[in-house]
Coordinates of C-alpha atoms in Angstrom, one line a residue:
M120 CA 100.3 184.4 148.1
T121 CA 97.0 184.4 146.3
E122 CA 96.8 183.7 142.7
A123 CA 93.9 183.7 140.3
A124 CA 93.8 181.0 137.6
P125 CA 94.3 182.5 134.1
R126 CA 91.2 184.0 132.6
R127 CA 90.3 185.1 129.0
R128 CA 89.5 188.8 128.8
A129 CA 86.5 189.5 126.6
R130 CA 87.5 192.0 123.9
G131 CA 85.6 195.3 124.1
S132 CA 83.7 194.3 127.1
G133 CA 84.8 197.2 129.3
G134 CA 85.5 197.4 133.0
G135 CA 82.1 196.0 134.0
A136 CA 82.7 192.7 132.3
A137 CA 86.2 192.5 133.8
R138 CA 84.8 193.0 137.3
R139 CA 82.1 190.4 136.7
A140 CA 84.8 187.9 135.5
E141 CA 86.8 188.7 138.6
R142 CA 83.9 187.8 140.8
T143 CA 83.0 184.6 139.1
S144 CA 86.5 183.2 138.3
V145 CA 88.0 180.3 140.2
K146 CA 90.8 181.6 142.5
I147 CA 93.6 179.2 143.4
E148 CA 95.3 180.2 146.7
T149 CA 98.6 178.7 147.5
V150 CA 100.5 179.8 150.6
K151 CA 104.2 180.0 150.9
Y152 CA 106.2 177.1 152.2
I153 CA 106.4 176.9 156.0
E154 CA 109.1 178.9 157.8
R155 CA 109.3 177.7 161.3
N156 CA 109.3 180.1 164.2
I157 CA 109.2 177.3 166.8
P158 CA 112.1 175.2 168.1
N159 CA 112.9 171.8 166.9
F160 CA 112.2 168.9 169.3
E161 CA 115.5 167.2 170.2
V162 CA 115.7 163.8 172.0
L163 CA 119.4 163.2 171.9
N164 CA 122.1 165.0 173.8
D165 CA 125.6 165.7 172.4
E166 CA 127.1 162.5 173.9
A167 CA 124.4 160.3 172.3
L168 CA 124.8 162.0 168.9
E169 CA 128.6 161.6 169.0
I170 CA 128.2 157.8 169.8
I171 CA 125.8 157.3 166.9
E172 CA 128.1 159.3 164.5
Y173 CA 131.1 157.3 165.7
N174 CA 129.3 154.0 165.2
A175 CA 128.1 155.0 161.8
E176 CA 131.6 155.7 160.7
T177 CA 132.6 152.3 162.1
I178 CA 130.0 150.6 160.0
L179 CA 131.3 152.3 156.9
E180 CA 134.9 151.4 157.6
E181 CA 134.5 147.9 159.0
V182 CA 131.3 146.5 157.5
G183 CA 131.0 148.6 154.4
V184 CA 128.2 149.0 151.9
N185 CA 127.4 147.2 148.7
F186 CA 127.2 149.0 145.3
V187 CA 125.7 146.2 143.2
D188 CA 126.0 145.9 139.4
N189 CA 127.6 149.3 139.1
P190 CA 131.3 149.1 138.1
A191 CA 131.4 152.9 137.5
A192 CA 130.4 153.5 141.1
L193 CA 133.0 151.1 142.4
E194 CA 135.7 152.9 140.4
R195 CA 134.6 156.3 141.7
W196 CA 134.9 155.0 145.3
R197 CA 138.3 153.4 144.6
A198 CA 139.6 156.7 143.1
A199 CA 138.3 158.6 146.2
G200 CA 140.3 156.3 148.6
A201 CA 137.8 153.7 149.6
D202 CA 138.6 150.0 150.0
V203 CA 136.7 148.2 147.2
Q204 CA 136.6 144.4 147.4
G205 CA 134.1 142.9 144.9
E206 CA 131.0 145.0 145.2
R207 CA 131.7 145.8 148.9
V208 CA 132.9 149.4 149.5
R209 CA 134.5 150.1 152.9
I210 CA 134.9 153.9 153.4
P211 CA 137.7 155.1 155.7
R212 CA 136.6 157.0 158.8
G213 CA 135.9 160.6 157.9
L214 CA 135.9 160.3 154.1
A215 CA 132.2 160.2 153.6
R216 CA 131.6 163.1 155.9
K217 CA 134.3 165.1 154.2
L218 CA 132.7 164.4 150.8
C219 CA 129.3 165.5 152.1
E220 CA 130.6 169.0 152.9
T221 CA 130.1 170.1 149.3
A222 CA 126.3 169.3 149.5
P223 CA 124.4 172.6 150.1
A224 CA 122.7 173.2 153.4
E225 CA 119.7 174.6 151.5
F226 CA 118.7 175.2 147.9
T227 CA 115.9 176.6 145.8
Q228 CA 113.8 174.3 143.7
H229 CA 112.4 176.4 140.9
A230 CA 108.8 176.0 139.7
R231 CA 107.6 177.1 136.2
N232 CA 105.6 179.7 138.1
P233 CA 108.4 181.5 139.9
E234 CA 106.1 182.6 142.7
K235 CA 105.7 178.9 143.7
S236 CA 109.4 178.1 143.8
V237 CA 110.5 176.6 147.2
V238 CA 113.6 176.8 149.4
I239 CA 114.5 173.4 150.8
G240 CA 116.6 173.4 154.0
G241 CA 117.2 175.8 156.9
R242 CA 114.1 176.3 159.0
N243 CA 111.7 175.8 156.0
M244 CA 109.3 172.9 155.4
V245 CA 108.0 172.0 152.0
L246 CA 104.9 169.8 151.7
A247 CA 104.4 167.3 148.9
P248 CA 101.7 164.6 148.3
V249 CA 101.8 160.8 148.6
Y250 CA 104.2 159.0 146.3
G251 CA 104.2 155.5 144.8
P252 CA 101.0 153.6 145.5
P253 CA 99.9 151.1 142.9
F254 CA 96.2 151.3 144.1
V255 CA 93.8 154.1 144.6
R256 CA 90.6 154.3 146.5
D257 CA 87.5 156.6 146.5
A258 CA 84.0 156.6 147.7
N259 CA 82.6 155.6 144.3
G260 CA 85.0 153.1 142.9
G261 CA 86.5 151.5 146.1
R262 CA 90.0 150.1 146.0
R263 CA 91.4 149.4 142.5
Y264 CA 94.5 149.6 140.4
A265 CA 95.5 153.2 139.6
T266 CA 95.1 154.7 136.1
M267 CA 96.4 157.7 134.3
D268 CA 93.1 159.4 134.8
D269 CA 93.5 158.9 138.6
F270 CA 97.0 160.3 138.4
N271 CA 95.8 163.4 136.6
K272 CA 93.1 164.0 139.2
F273 CA 95.6 163.8 142.0
V274 CA 97.9 166.4 140.2
K275 CA 94.9 168.7 139.9
L276 CA 94.0 168.3 143.5
A277 CA 97.5 169.1 144.6
Y278 CA 97.6 172.1 142.3
M279 CA 94.4 173.4 143.9
S280 CA 95.4 172.7 147.5
K281 CA 96.1 175.8 149.5
W282 CA 98.6 174.2 151.8
L283 CA 100.6 172.0 149.4
H284 CA 103.7 173.6 148.1
H285 CA 104.8 170.8 145.7
S286 CA 103.2 168.7 143.0
G287 CA 105.2 165.6 144.1
G288 CA 106.1 162.7 141.8
T289 CA 104.5 159.3 141.4
V290 CA 101.3 160.3 143.3
C291 CA 100.0 156.9 142.2
E292 CA 101.3 154.3 139.7
P293 CA 99.2 154.4 136.5
T294 CA 99.0 150.7 135.6
D295 CA 97.1 151.3 132.4
I296 CA 100.2 152.8 130.8
P297 CA 103.2 150.7 129.8
V298 CA 106.0 150.7 132.4
N299 CA 108.6 152.0 130.0
K300 CA 106.4 154.9 128.9
R301 CA 104.3 156.0 131.9
H302 CA 106.9 158.3 133.3
L303 CA 106.5 160.4 130.2
D304 CA 102.8 160.9 130.8
M305 CA 103.4 161.5 134.5
L306 CA 105.9 164.2 133.8
M307 CA 103.6 165.8 131.3
A308 CA 100.8 165.9 133.9
H309 CA 103.0 167.7 136.5
M310 CA 104.4 170.1 133.9
T311 CA 101.1 171.0 132.3
L312 CA 98.3 170.5 134.8
S313 CA 100.1 172.3 137.6
D314 CA 102.7 175.1 138.0
K315 CA 104.1 173.9 141.3
P316 CA 107.5 172.2 141.6
F317 CA 107.6 168.5 140.8
M318 CA 109.8 165.3 141.1
G319 CA 111.5 163.4 138.3
S320 CA 111.4 159.7 137.5
V321 CA 113.8 157.2 139.2
T322 CA 112.6 153.8 137.9
E323 CA 115.5 153.5 135.4
P324 CA 118.4 155.8 134.5
S325 CA 117.2 156.5 131.0
R326 CA 113.9 157.7 132.5
A327 CA 115.8 160.0 134.8
Q328 CA 117.5 161.4 131.7
D329 CA 114.1 161.8 130.0
S330 CA 113.1 163.9 133.1
V331 CA 116.1 166.1 132.7
D332 CA 115.5 166.5 129.0
M333 CA 111.8 167.4 129.5
A334 CA 112.8 169.9 132.2
G335 CA 115.2 171.4 129.7
I336 CA 112.3 172.0 127.3
L337 CA 110.2 173.5 130.1
F338 CA 112.9 175.7 131.8
G339 CA 115.6 175.9 129.2
K340 CA 118.6 173.6 129.0
E341 CA 121.1 176.1 130.3
F342 CA 118.9 177.0 133.3
V343 CA 118.5 173.4 134.3
Q344 CA 122.3 172.8 134.3
N345 CA 122.8 175.6 136.7
N346 CA 119.6 175.5 138.8
T347 CA 117.6 172.8 140.6
V348 CA 114.1 172.3 139.0
M349 CA 113.5 168.7 140.2
T350 CA 113.8 166.6 143.3
S351 CA 114.0 162.8 143.0
L352 CA 113.7 159.9 145.5
T353 CA 116.6 157.6 145.8
N354 CA 115.7 154.7 148.1
I355 CA 118.4 152.6 149.6
N356 CA 117.8 148.9 149.8
S357 CA 118.4 148.7 153.5
P358 CA 120.5 147.3 155.0
M359 CA 123.4 149.0 153.3
T360 CA 122.8 148.1 149.7
F361 CA 122.8 150.6 146.8
D362 CA 121.4 149.0 143.6
D363 CA 122.3 150.0 140.1
V364 CA 118.9 151.3 139.1
M365 CA 118.6 153.8 141.9
M366 CA 122.2 154.8 141.8
G367 CA 122.1 155.1 138.0
S368 CA 119.2 157.6 138.4
L369 CA 121.1 159.4 141.1
E370 CA 124.1 159.7 138.8
V371 CA 121.9 161.4 136.1
Y372 CA 120.3 163.8 138.5
A373 CA 123.5 164.7 140.4
Q374 CA 125.5 165.2 137.2
N375 CA 122.7 167.6 136.0
M376 CA 122.6 169.6 139.3
Q377 CA 119.2 168.1 140.3
A378 CA 118.3 167.2 143.9
C379 CA 118.4 163.6 145.2
I380 CA 116.7 162.5 148.4
I381 CA 118.9 159.8 149.8
S382 CA 116.5 157.7 151.8
P383 CA 117.1 154.5 153.6
F384 CA 113.9 152.3 153.6
I385 CA 113.6 151.3 157.2
V386 CA 111.2 148.9 158.8
G387 CA 112.5 148.5 162.3
G388 CA 113.2 144.8 163.1
A389 CA 113.3 143.9 159.4
M390 CA 115.6 146.3 157.6
A391 CA 117.2 147.7 160.7
P392 CA 117.8 146.8 164.4
V393 CA 114.8 146.9 166.7
S394 CA 116.5 149.6 168.9
V395 CA 116.2 153.3 168.2
A396 CA 119.9 154.0 168.5
G397 CA 120.8 151.0 166.3
T398 CA 118.4 152.1 163.6
L399 CA 119.7 155.7 163.7
T400 CA 123.3 154.4 163.4
Q401 CA 122.4 152.4 160.3
V402 CA 120.4 155.3 158.8
L403 CA 123.2 157.7 159.2
A404 CA 125.8 155.2 157.7
E405 CA 123.6 154.7 154.7
V406 CA 122.9 158.4 154.2
L407 CA 126.5 159.3 154.6
A408 CA 127.5 156.8 151.8
G409 CA 124.6 158.0 149.5
I410 CA 125.2 161.7 149.8
A411 CA 129.0 161.2 149.5
Y412 CA 128.4 159.3 146.3
S413 CA 126.2 162.0 144.9
Q414 CA 129.1 164.4 145.5
L415 CA 131.5 162.1 143.7
C416 CA 129.2 162.4 140.7
R417 CA 129.2 166.2 141.0
A418 CA 130.4 168.2 143.9
G419 CA 127.8 170.7 145.0
A420 CA 124.8 168.7 143.7
P421 CA 121.8 169.2 146.1
A422 CA 121.1 166.2 148.3
I423 CA 118.6 165.6 151.1
F424 CA 119.0 163.4 154.2
G425 CA 116.1 161.0 153.9
A426 CA 114.6 158.8 156.7
F427 CA 111.5 156.7 155.8
V428 CA 110.9 155.0 159.1
S429 CA 108.3 152.5 160.4
S430 CA 108.2 149.8 163.0
I431 CA 106.9 146.3 162.5
D432 CA 104.0 144.3 163.9
M433 CA 105.9 141.3 165.3
N434 CA 102.8 139.1 164.9
S435 CA 102.0 139.7 161.3
G436 CA 105.2 141.3 159.9
A437 CA 103.2 144.3 158.6
P438 CA 104.7 147.8 158.9
T439 CA 103.2 150.0 161.6
F440 CA 102.9 153.8 161.6
G441 CA 102.4 156.7 164.0
T442 CA 104.3 154.7 166.7
P443 CA 106.5 156.3 169.4
E444 CA 109.5 154.3 168.2
A445 CA 109.2 155.8 164.7
S446 CA 108.8 159.3 166.2
L447 CA 112.0 158.9 168.2
V448 CA 113.9 157.7 165.2
T449 CA 112.6 160.7 163.2
Y450 CA 113.5 163.2 165.9
G451 CA 117.0 161.8 166.2
A452 CA 117.5 161.7 162.4
G453 CA 116.6 165.4 162.3
Q454 CA 119.3 166.2 164.7
L455 CA 121.8 164.1 162.7
A456 CA 120.8 165.8 159.5
R457 CA 121.3 169.3 161.0
R458 CA 124.8 168.2 162.3
L459 CA 125.6 167.0 158.8
G460 CA 124.5 170.3 157.4
V461 CA 122.0 169.1 154.8
P462 CA 118.2 169.3 154.4
F463 CA 116.1 166.6 156.0
R464 CA 113.2 164.6 154.5
S465 CA 110.9 162.5 156.6
A466 CA 107.4 162.0 158.0
G467 CA 104.1 162.3 156.1
S468 CA 100.4 161.2 156.4
F469 CA 101.5 157.7 157.4
C470 CA 99.0 155.2 158.5
G471 CA 98.4 151.4 158.2
S472 CA 94.6 151.6 158.1
K473 CA 92.6 150.3 155.1
L474 CA 90.1 153.2 155.3
P475 CA 90.3 156.9 156.2
D476 CA 88.9 156.1 159.6
A477 CA 89.8 156.8 163.2
Q478 CA 93.0 154.6 163.0
A479 CA 94.1 156.5 159.9
A480 CA 93.4 159.9 161.7
Y481 CA 95.3 159.0 164.8
E482 CA 98.3 157.6 163.0
T483 CA 98.4 160.4 160.5
A484 CA 98.1 163.1 163.1
N485 CA 101.0 161.6 165.1
S486 CA 103.1 161.4 161.9
L487 CA 102.4 164.9 160.7
N488 CA 103.1 166.6 164.0
M489 CA 106.2 164.5 164.4
G490 CA 107.4 165.9 161.1
L491 CA 106.9 169.5 162.0
L492 CA 108.6 169.2 165.4
S493 CA 111.5 167.1 164.1
G494 CA 112.7 169.8 161.7
V495 CA 111.7 168.1 158.4
N496 CA 112.5 170.3 155.4
F497 CA 110.8 168.2 152.7
M498 CA 107.8 166.2 153.7
L499 CA 106.9 163.7 151.0
H500 CA 103.6 161.7 151.5
S501 CA 102.1 164.7 153.4
C502 CA 98.6 163.8 152.1
G503 CA 96.7 160.9 150.6
W504 CA 98.6 157.9 152.1
L505 CA 96.6 154.9 153.1
E506 CA 97.2 151.2 153.8
G507 CA 100.9 151.4 154.5
G508 CA 101.5 153.3 151.2
L509 CA 99.8 150.7 149.0
V510 CA 96.8 153.1 148.4
A511 CA 96.4 156.7 147.4
D512 CA 93.0 157.7 148.7
F513 CA 91.1 160.7 147.2
E514 CA 89.1 161.4 150.3
K515 CA 92.1 161.1 152.6
F516 CA 94.0 163.3 150.2
V517 CA 91.7 166.3 150.8
M518 CA 91.3 165.4 154.5
D519 CA 95.1 165.4 155.0
A520 CA 95.6 168.5 152.8
D521 CA 93.2 170.4 154.9
Q522 CA 95.0 169.4 158.1
L523 CA 98.3 170.6 156.7
G524 CA 97.0 174.0 157.5
T525 CA 97.4 173.3 161.2
L526 CA 101.1 172.8 160.6
H527 CA 101.4 176.2 159.1
G528 CA 99.6 177.7 162.1
L529 CA 101.7 175.9 164.6
A530 CA 104.9 176.8 162.8
K531 CA 104.2 180.5 163.2
G532 CA 104.8 180.3 166.9
I533 CA 103.6 183.0 169.3
S534 CA 103.8 186.7 168.4
V535 CA 104.5 189.1 171.2
D536 CA 104.5 192.2 169.2
E537 CA 102.0 195.0 170.1
N538 CA 99.1 193.3 168.3
G539 CA 99.9 189.9 169.8
Q540 CA 100.1 191.3 173.4
A541 CA 96.5 192.6 172.9
M542 CA 96.7 195.0 175.9
E543 CA 94.4 197.6 174.3
A544 CA 91.8 194.9 173.8
I545 CA 92.1 193.8 177.5
R546 CA 91.8 197.4 178.6
E547 CA 88.8 198.0 176.3
V548 CA 86.8 195.0 177.4
G549 CA 87.6 195.0 181.1
P550 CA 86.1 192.6 183.8
G551 CA 82.9 190.8 182.8
G552 CA 82.8 191.9 179.2
H553 CA 83.4 190.0 176.0
Y554 CA 85.8 190.4 173.1
L555 CA 83.4 189.7 170.2
G556 CA 82.9 193.3 169.3
C557 CA 86.1 195.0 170.4
A558 CA 88.4 196.7 168.0
H559 CA 91.2 194.2 168.3
T560 CA 88.9 191.3 167.4
Q561 CA 87.4 193.2 164.5
A562 CA 90.9 194.0 163.2
N563 CA 92.1 190.4 163.5
F564 CA 89.1 188.0 163.1
K565 CA 89.9 187.0 159.5
S566 CA 93.4 185.8 160.3
A567 CA 93.4 185.1 164.0
F568 CA 92.5 181.4 163.8
W569 CA 93.2 178.6 161.3
K570 CA 89.9 177.7 159.5
S571 CA 89.2 174.3 158.0
D572 CA 87.9 174.1 154.5
L573 CA 86.5 170.7 155.2
L574 CA 85.4 169.9 158.8
D575 CA 81.9 170.6 160.1
Y576 CA 81.4 173.0 163.1
K577 CA 77.7 173.7 162.5
P578 CA 75.1 173.3 165.3
F579 CA 73.6 169.8 165.6
E580 CA 70.2 170.8 164.1
Q581 CA 71.8 172.4 161.0
W582 CA 74.1 169.5 160.6
E583 CA 71.2 167.0 160.8
E584 CA 69.1 169.1 158.3
E585 CA 72.0 169.0 155.8
G586 CA 72.2 165.2 155.8
S587 CA 74.2 164.3 158.9
R588 CA 77.3 164.0 156.8
D589 CA 80.5 162.6 158.4
T590 CA 84.0 163.7 157.4
Y591 CA 84.2 161.0 154.7
A592 CA 81.1 162.3 153.0
L593 CA 82.3 165.9 153.3
A594 CA 85.6 164.9 151.7
T595 CA 83.9 163.1 148.8
S596 CA 81.9 166.3 148.2
R597 CA 85.1 168.4 148.3
V598 CA 87.0 166.2 145.9
E599 CA 84.1 166.5 143.4
K600 CA 83.9 170.3 143.8
L601 CA 87.7 170.8 143.4
L602 CA 87.8 168.7 140.2
A603 CA 84.7 170.3 138.8
T604 CA 86.2 173.8 139.2
Y605 CA 89.7 173.0 138.2
E606 CA 91.2 175.4 135.6
Q607 CA 94.6 174.5 133.9
P608 CA 97.3 177.0 134.5
A609 CA 98.5 179.0 131.5
M610 CA 101.5 177.7 129.5
D611 CA 103.4 178.9 126.5
P612 CA 101.9 176.9 123.6
A613 CA 105.3 176.5 122.0
I614 CA 106.7 174.8 125.1
K615 CA 103.7 172.6 125.4
Q616 CA 104.0 171.5 121.8
A617 CA 107.7 170.8 122.2
L618 CA 106.9 168.6 125.2
E619 CA 104.2 166.7 123.4
E620 CA 106.5 166.1 120.4
Y621 CA 109.3 164.8 122.8
V622 CA 106.9 162.4 124.5
A623 CA 105.4 161.2 121.2
E624 CA 108.9 160.6 119.7
K625 CA 110.1 158.7 122.8
K626 CA 107.0 156.5 122.9
A627 CA 107.3 155.7 119.2
S628 CA 111.0 154.7 119.6
M629 CA 110.2 151.6 121.7
P630 CA 107.6 148.9 122.0
D631 CA 105.3 148.7 125.0
A632 CA 106.6 146.9 128.0
F633 CA 104.6 146.1 131.1
M634 CA 107.5 144.6 133.1

């Protein structure tokens, strides 16, 4: 869909002024979320899948999982029929999978602009930006701690990106705002600077509740209780530990019908076995327990099978990305998610490089294509990721966002309708001719090929005359252009005022805390 940013109409200016305004206004084009017309890539046969599923249930029954510092969770599990000894929960074979049956196979996350709502699950893929880095990097300031100004800029860039469907969550961690208050400013940014869907806070259960309360102001309380307007990221402390902070936030979201991504944090060889099958077994066990628990909080609450996967450099201990082992785990996890009947989250613009260089490009390309082919439904970190997730990079953000267009193109598959067969064009041109001027080319040239908004395809001489700019320089220019032409989407002034008053009241109710 193509949308124009809101414009003021000059009174009494007539049709000519309106047409001039139309020509000079900034247009924000956002395409619909991806609907795959290509098959998923599957690496496991039925026998292998059944072995992994059986072993995962064995882990839950014999080894168990820990729910720490959370008596209410232990009581829920005990009432459901689990064996609870201390903080260890052993789940009888079949119980977790049975509980997961009430989680929906797909759901709609509503945006404040209804045209930008997304459907998560099925054959769809929703793309969201990087999440969580404490540092940012750009061509002018280098690597530094992130600020709220940086955060706002990333939200604006995500809003203006054609290929991003989602505003994300903590696109960077604004360290100049107190820890106990920054979630309020981040939510305000997503709600006011963009009209795409967004994520809620998970750093403390009360902050999850603030997210629900602010969403109630934005969408209406009754609407929020019956519809999903936020996703949230619930990381499991792998191996097999569910802490009270993440579970407390999950409880808030599930009880209020908001979506939770249940995501084991896997670094192969550190938080999971070094073997692909062993890692998949642990991932499935953790996801089964997490989604089952969300259904104990509220049956029918949306939940997403998450799999954040990297391997490890055995010399340094650093996580590695874009590796074949991570790809195999992701492909296998996609199969397991589909058999469980819930949406799948994984992949992203993963790389371990310190700069948006060749290493970053190789690793990111491997990770993005892996995500498309593995059947990912919600791709967090789809643009901007650098240095193993420690850095959100402005230039890489627009580089990655541009490349997301290739995923849209690949997902379309191959059309064999009359236009796709192009038989009339072949007849018209015949042997020895060319297709540049034929009717079929003239009818299709605008949409036939994906077109980069960033990369340079000019002849050498023109490229040299224009400064011999590499991709990094082109990306710097694009960041500056996008931010300079940003226009805030329209919002009901009464809603904005109510949000501002909520934030001001919450901030005034507590002293600043930076821990």
